[in-house]
Amino acid sequence: MLRLDAVRKTFNPGTANEVRALAGVTLEFAPGSFTVVIGTNGSGKSTLQGAVSGAFELDAGTVSVDGRDITRWPEHRRAHLVGRVFQDPFAGTAPGLTVAENLALASKRGRWRTLAPLLRGARRGEWRDLLAQIGLGLEHRLDDPIGLLSGGQRQSITLLMATLTNPPVLLLDEHTAALDPRSAELVIGLTTRLVAKSSSTTIMVTHSMQQAATLGDRLVAMHRGRVYLDVSGPEKRRLTETELLGLFGQMRRDDRFDDAAVELVRTHYR
């Protein structure tokens, strides 16, 4: 189980660029659940994932995985617990290494990495079988530098790498946003299959209302560093793209009368 308790994070505090990214967020994610996170720009979606992965120190609050408090663990120490796929398809792989070498690195995430034994024998056969399931012919390119592949091909392999060790937590940060429609559709199909087979607690951030409406068993909408909506089960399954677009409209309308505006009115009418 993944739990965030009263998590707070402000970037550039005390400056003109201050951003309150997380304002006391408390969320609990059941083992094996698939949560889709949406929200307005700057709502805290990616910061929420960064709090889980250890990308920065929290101002307050705690993060725990399966009862272990990992709040003070640096990012590298959490590597064996958290798989992550970023928006940029080139961010999750080492371009100068081959496909096989990248998979070998991923299979040893969070541990001392000696690649040579992994690049021979049975493991290569396993990787070839896994790549064949993607349907892009990548099983024939194990020894090609991964930097020669297209964005969609690399993102597919990055997703495979992130799930290779079945980590307790899988974070998908707008992982189809930079892809063309055909590649995005392929990666979403692969995502659905891999998540269904794994026991990882999956949190997927997206700007696609179609993805938000059709994927996952829970939806969390964030706004101004807080949880604005949290639905699951039948209520989640009934959500439509139109309703989610309406939710965004409501959040933007709420923004017109934000905390600063309220204080301004109070001051004016004292």
Short mmCIF file of C-alpha atoms in Angstrom, two decimals:
data_model
loop_
_atom_site.label_atom_id
_atom_site.label_comp_id
_atom_site.label_asym_id
_atom_site.label_seq_id
_atom_site.Cartn_x
_atom_site.Cartn_y
_atom_site.Cartn_z
CA MET A 1 0.00 0.00 0.00
CA LEU A 2 1.16 3.52 -0.84
CA ARG A 3 0.21 6.35 1.50
CA LEU A 4 0.87 10.09 1.45
CA ASP A 5 -0.08 11.84 4.67
CA ALA A 6 -0.46 15.66 4.89
CA VAL A 7 2.22 16.16 2.23
CA ARG A 8 3.28 19.76 1.58
CA LYS A 9 5.71 21.20 -0.95
CA THR A 10 6.32 24.82 -1.95
CA PHE A 11 8.86 25.72 -4.61
CA ASN A 12 10.77 29.03 -4.45
CA PRO A 13 9.21 30.05 -1.10
CA GLY A 14 9.24 33.73 -0.25
CA THR A 15 9.92 34.83 -3.82
CA ALA A 16 7.83 36.22 -6.66
CA ASN A 17 7.99 32.75 -8.21
CA GLU A 18 6.59 30.93 -5.17
CA VAL A 19 4.44 27.94 -6.11
CA ARG A 20 2.48 25.99 -3.52
CA ALA A 21 2.52 22.67 -5.37
CA LEU A 22 1.13 20.39 -2.65
CA ALA A 23 -0.99 21.84 0.14
CA GLY A 24 -1.43 19.09 2.73
CA VAL A 25 -2.36 16.22 0.41
CA THR A 26 -3.43 12.95 2.03
CA LEU A 27 -4.05 9.98 -0.26
CA GLU A 28 -3.96 6.22 0.13
CA PHE A 29 -3.55 3.81 -2.79
CA ALA A 30 -4.46 0.15 -2.44
CA PRO A 31 -2.02 -2.52 -3.66
CA GLY A 32 -2.52 -3.24 -7.35
CA SER A 33 -4.87 -0.30 -7.89
CA PHE A 34 -4.77 1.87 -11.02
CA THR A 35 -5.38 5.57 -10.34
CA VAL A 36 -5.59 8.23 -13.04
CA VAL A 37 -4.68 11.77 -11.96
CA ILE A 38 -5.85 14.85 -13.85
CA GLY A 39 -5.79 18.55 -13.05
CA THR A 40 -5.24 22.06 -14.26
CA ASN A 41 -1.75 23.30 -15.15
CA GLY A 42 0.33 23.66 -11.99
CA SER A 43 -2.20 21.71 -9.94
CA GLY A 44 0.43 19.43 -8.38
CA LYS A 45 -0.04 16.29 -10.49
CA SER A 46 3.61 15.71 -11.34
CA THR A 47 4.72 17.03 -7.95
CA LEU A 48 2.57 14.32 -6.37
CA GLN A 49 4.55 11.72 -8.29
CA GLY A 50 7.83 13.45 -7.41
CA ALA A 51 6.90 13.18 -3.73
CA VAL A 52 6.55 9.42 -4.18
CA SER A 53 9.73 8.94 -6.22
CA GLY A 54 11.89 11.13 -3.95
CA ALA A 55 12.67 13.76 -6.58
CA PHE A 56 12.83 16.44 -3.84
CA GLU A 57 12.56 16.86 -0.07
CA LEU A 58 9.11 17.49 1.35
CA ASP A 59 8.34 20.55 3.46
CA ALA A 60 6.02 18.45 5.63
CA GLY A 61 4.17 15.15 5.66
CA THR A 62 5.14 11.53 5.14
CA VAL A 63 5.27 8.95 2.36
CA SER A 64 5.12 5.22 3.10
CA VAL A 65 5.13 2.06 0.98
CA ASP A 66 3.83 -1.18 2.49
CA GLY A 67 4.11 0.34 5.96
CA ARG A 68 7.70 1.55 5.53
CA ASP A 69 8.26 5.26 6.00
CA ILE A 70 10.38 6.31 3.01
CA THR A 71 9.97 10.07 3.45
CA ARG A 72 13.68 10.67 4.03
CA TRP A 73 14.91 8.10 1.55
CA PRO A 74 16.78 9.68 -1.41
CA GLU A 75 15.56 8.94 -4.91
CA HIS A 76 18.19 6.29 -5.66
CA ARG A 77 17.26 4.32 -2.54
CA ARG A 78 13.63 4.19 -3.68
CA ALA A 79 14.57 2.94 -7.16
CA HIS A 80 13.72 -0.70 -6.41
CA LEU A 81 10.30 0.35 -5.08
CA VAL A 82 9.25 2.78 -7.80
CA GLY A 83 9.16 2.37 -11.57
CA ARG A 84 8.63 5.60 -13.51
CA VAL A 85 7.93 6.60 -17.11
CA PHE A 86 8.21 10.26 -18.08
CA GLN A 87 6.57 12.32 -20.82
CA ASP A 88 9.82 12.53 -22.78
CA PRO A 89 10.37 9.16 -24.50
CA PHE A 90 14.12 9.82 -24.47
CA ALA A 91 14.32 10.37 -20.69
CA GLY A 92 14.00 6.78 -19.53
CA THR A 93 16.70 5.06 -21.56
CA ALA A 94 20.45 5.26 -22.12
CA PRO A 95 20.77 6.14 -25.84
CA GLY A 96 24.33 4.85 -26.25
CA LEU A 97 23.48 1.39 -24.94
CA THR A 98 21.73 -1.39 -26.82
CA VAL A 99 18.15 -2.46 -26.21
CA ALA A 100 19.46 -5.53 -24.34
CA GLU A 101 21.80 -3.43 -22.18
CA ASN A 102 18.97 -1.07 -21.24
CA LEU A 103 16.80 -4.02 -20.23
CA ALA A 104 19.70 -5.45 -18.21
CA LEU A 105 20.05 -2.16 -16.33
CA ALA A 106 16.33 -2.12 -15.59
CA SER A 107 16.38 -5.69 -14.31
CA LYS A 108 18.97 -4.67 -11.69
CA ARG A 109 17.29 -1.41 -10.65
CA GLY A 110 18.27 -0.42 -7.13
CA ARG A 111 21.00 -3.06 -6.90
CA TRP A 112 24.67 -3.37 -7.86
CA ARG A 113 24.75 -3.73 -11.61
CA THR A 114 27.02 -6.23 -13.35
CA LEU A 115 25.58 -6.51 -16.83
CA ALA A 116 27.70 -9.18 -18.53
CA PRO A 117 25.94 -12.28 -17.08
CA LEU A 118 22.55 -10.78 -17.94
CA LEU A 119 23.41 -10.26 -21.59
CA ARG A 120 23.80 -13.97 -22.23
CA GLY A 121 21.55 -16.99 -22.33
CA ALA A 122 18.11 -17.28 -20.81
CA ARG A 123 17.56 -13.62 -19.99
CA ARG A 124 17.97 -12.64 -23.63
CA GLY A 125 15.31 -15.19 -24.53
CA GLU A 126 12.96 -13.73 -21.90
CA TRP A 127 13.51 -10.20 -23.20
CA ARG A 128 12.97 -11.32 -26.77
CA ASP A 129 9.62 -12.83 -25.77
CA LEU A 130 8.61 -9.66 -23.90
CA LEU A 131 9.54 -7.42 -26.81
CA ALA A 132 7.58 -9.64 -29.21
CA GLN A 133 4.43 -8.86 -27.20
CA ILE A 134 4.76 -5.17 -28.07
CA GLY A 135 4.20 -5.98 -31.72
CA LEU A 136 6.80 -3.65 -33.23
CA GLY A 137 9.40 -6.21 -34.26
CA LEU A 138 11.74 -5.06 -31.48
CA GLU A 139 12.55 -8.65 -30.55
CA HIS A 140 14.90 -8.60 -33.55
CA ARG A 141 16.71 -5.46 -32.38
CA LEU A 142 18.16 -6.49 -29.01
CA ASP A 143 21.67 -5.54 -30.09
CA ASP A 144 20.75 -2.23 -31.74
CA PRO A 145 21.55 1.03 -29.89
CA ILE A 146 18.28 2.19 -28.38
CA GLY A 147 19.03 5.72 -29.61
CA LEU A 148 18.22 4.55 -33.15
CA LEU A 149 14.59 3.77 -32.27
CA SER A 150 11.60 6.06 -32.71
CA GLY A 151 9.93 7.84 -29.80
CA GLY A 152 7.05 5.37 -29.70
CA GLN A 153 9.41 2.40 -29.77
CA ARG A 154 11.57 3.85 -27.00
CA GLN A 155 8.58 4.71 -24.83
CA SER A 156 7.27 1.16 -25.24
CA ILE A 157 10.62 -0.22 -24.08
CA THR A 158 10.79 2.33 -21.24
CA LEU A 159 7.39 1.12 -20.04
CA LEU A 160 8.59 -2.46 -20.25
CA MET A 161 11.72 -1.53 -18.29
CA ALA A 162 9.69 0.23 -15.57
CA THR A 163 7.58 -2.88 -14.99
CA LEU A 164 10.31 -5.49 -15.48
CA THR A 165 10.87 -6.12 -11.76
CA ASN A 166 7.19 -5.66 -10.81
CA PRO A 167 7.91 -2.75 -8.42
CA PRO A 168 5.41 -1.95 -5.65
CA VAL A 169 4.69 1.43 -7.30
CA LEU A 170 4.50 2.43 -10.98
CA LEU A 171 4.37 6.13 -11.92
CA LEU A 172 3.32 7.18 -15.42
CA ASP A 173 3.77 10.92 -15.97
CA GLU A 174 1.89 11.90 -19.14
CA HIS A 175 3.79 9.12 -20.86
CA THR A 176 1.91 9.42 -24.18
CA ALA A 177 1.75 13.23 -24.41
CA ALA A 178 4.81 13.56 -26.68
CA LEU A 179 3.81 10.76 -29.05
CA ASP A 180 1.90 10.82 -32.32
CA PRO A 181 -1.68 9.43 -32.09
CA ARG A 182 -0.79 5.99 -33.46
CA SER A 183 2.17 5.55 -31.10
CA ALA A 184 0.14 6.88 -28.17
CA GLU A 185 -2.60 4.33 -28.87
CA LEU A 186 -0.03 1.53 -28.99
CA VAL A 187 1.61 2.62 -25.72
CA ILE A 188 -1.77 2.91 -23.96
CA GLY A 189 -2.66 -0.60 -25.11
CA LEU A 190 0.66 -1.87 -23.76
CA THR A 191 0.08 0.05 -20.52
CA THR A 192 -3.30 -1.61 -20.04
CA ARG A 193 -1.86 -5.08 -20.58
CA LEU A 194 1.19 -4.61 -18.35
CA VAL A 195 -0.76 -3.01 -15.50
CA ALA A 196 -3.36 -5.79 -15.63
CA LYS A 197 -0.62 -8.43 -15.32
CA SER A 198 1.33 -6.71 -12.55
CA SER A 199 0.64 -6.18 -8.86
CA SER A 200 2.10 -2.66 -8.94
CA THR A 201 0.13 0.25 -7.52
CA THR A 202 -0.13 2.44 -10.63
CA ILE A 203 -0.57 6.22 -10.69
CA MET A 204 -0.95 7.72 -14.16
CA VAL A 205 -0.99 11.47 -14.82
CA THR A 206 -2.68 12.53 -18.04
CA HIS A 207 -4.15 15.53 -19.85
CA SER A 208 -6.28 13.26 -22.05
CA MET A 209 -9.90 13.22 -20.92
CA GLN A 210 -10.47 10.15 -23.06
CA GLN A 211 -7.76 8.29 -21.15
CA ALA A 212 -9.03 9.62 -17.82
CA ALA A 213 -12.57 8.43 -18.54
CA THR A 214 -11.68 4.96 -19.81
CA LEU A 215 -8.58 3.89 -17.87
CA GLY A 216 -8.06 2.96 -14.24
CA ASP A 217 -10.35 2.08 -11.37
CA ARG A 218 -10.02 5.44 -9.61
CA LEU A 219 -9.76 9.09 -10.65
CA VAL A 220 -8.19 11.90 -8.64
CA ALA A 221 -8.55 15.48 -9.88
CA MET A 222 -6.14 18.05 -8.44
CA HIS A 223 -6.34 21.83 -8.35
CA ARG A 224 -4.05 24.37 -6.69
CA GLY A 225 -2.14 21.68 -4.80
CA ARG A 226 -5.21 19.99 -3.34
CA VAL A 227 -7.42 17.03 -4.15
CA TYR A 228 -10.50 18.48 -5.85
CA LEU A 229 -12.27 15.20 -6.66
CA ASP A 230 -11.63 11.57 -5.75
CA VAL A 231 -13.92 8.89 -7.22
CA SER A 232 -13.64 5.14 -7.71
CA GLY A 233 -15.71 2.07 -8.45
CA PRO A 234 -19.07 2.53 -10.21
CA GLU A 235 -18.85 6.31 -9.88
CA LYS A 236 -15.54 6.31 -11.77
CA ARG A 237 -16.86 3.95 -14.45
CA ARG A 238 -19.83 6.23 -15.12
CA LEU A 239 -17.65 9.28 -15.80
CA THR A 240 -17.62 10.57 -19.38
CA GLU A 241 -15.23 12.84 -21.27
CA THR A 242 -17.93 15.52 -21.34
CA GLU A 243 -18.31 15.42 -17.56
CA LEU A 244 -14.55 15.66 -17.07
CA LEU A 245 -14.35 18.66 -19.39
CA GLY A 246 -17.12 20.23 -17.32
CA LEU A 247 -15.08 19.54 -14.18
CA PHE A 248 -12.15 21.47 -15.67
CA GLY A 249 -14.47 24.36 -16.42
CA GLN A 250 -15.64 24.36 -12.81
CA MET A 251 -12.08 24.35 -11.50
CA ARG A 252 -11.19 27.31 -13.69
CA ARG A 253 -14.29 29.19 -12.52
CA ASP A 254 -13.28 28.52 -8.92
CA ASP A 255 -9.87 30.01 -9.72
CA ARG A 256 -11.46 33.37 -10.47
CA PHE A 257 -12.20 33.71 -6.79
CA ASP A 258 -9.06 32.25 -5.26
CA ASP A 259 -7.59 32.83 -1.79
CA ALA A 260 -5.87 36.08 -2.83
CA ALA A 261 -9.12 37.47 -4.23
CA VAL A 262 -10.98 36.57 -1.05
CA GLU A 263 -8.40 38.39 1.08
CA LEU A 264 -8.56 41.43 -1.20
CA VAL A 265 -12.34 41.64 -0.79
CA ARG A 266 -12.08 41.20 2.98
CA THR A 267 -9.53 44.03 3.20
CA HIS A 268 -11.63 46.34 1.01
CA TYR A 269 -14.83 45.90 3.01
CA ARG A 270 -13.47 45.97 6.58
#
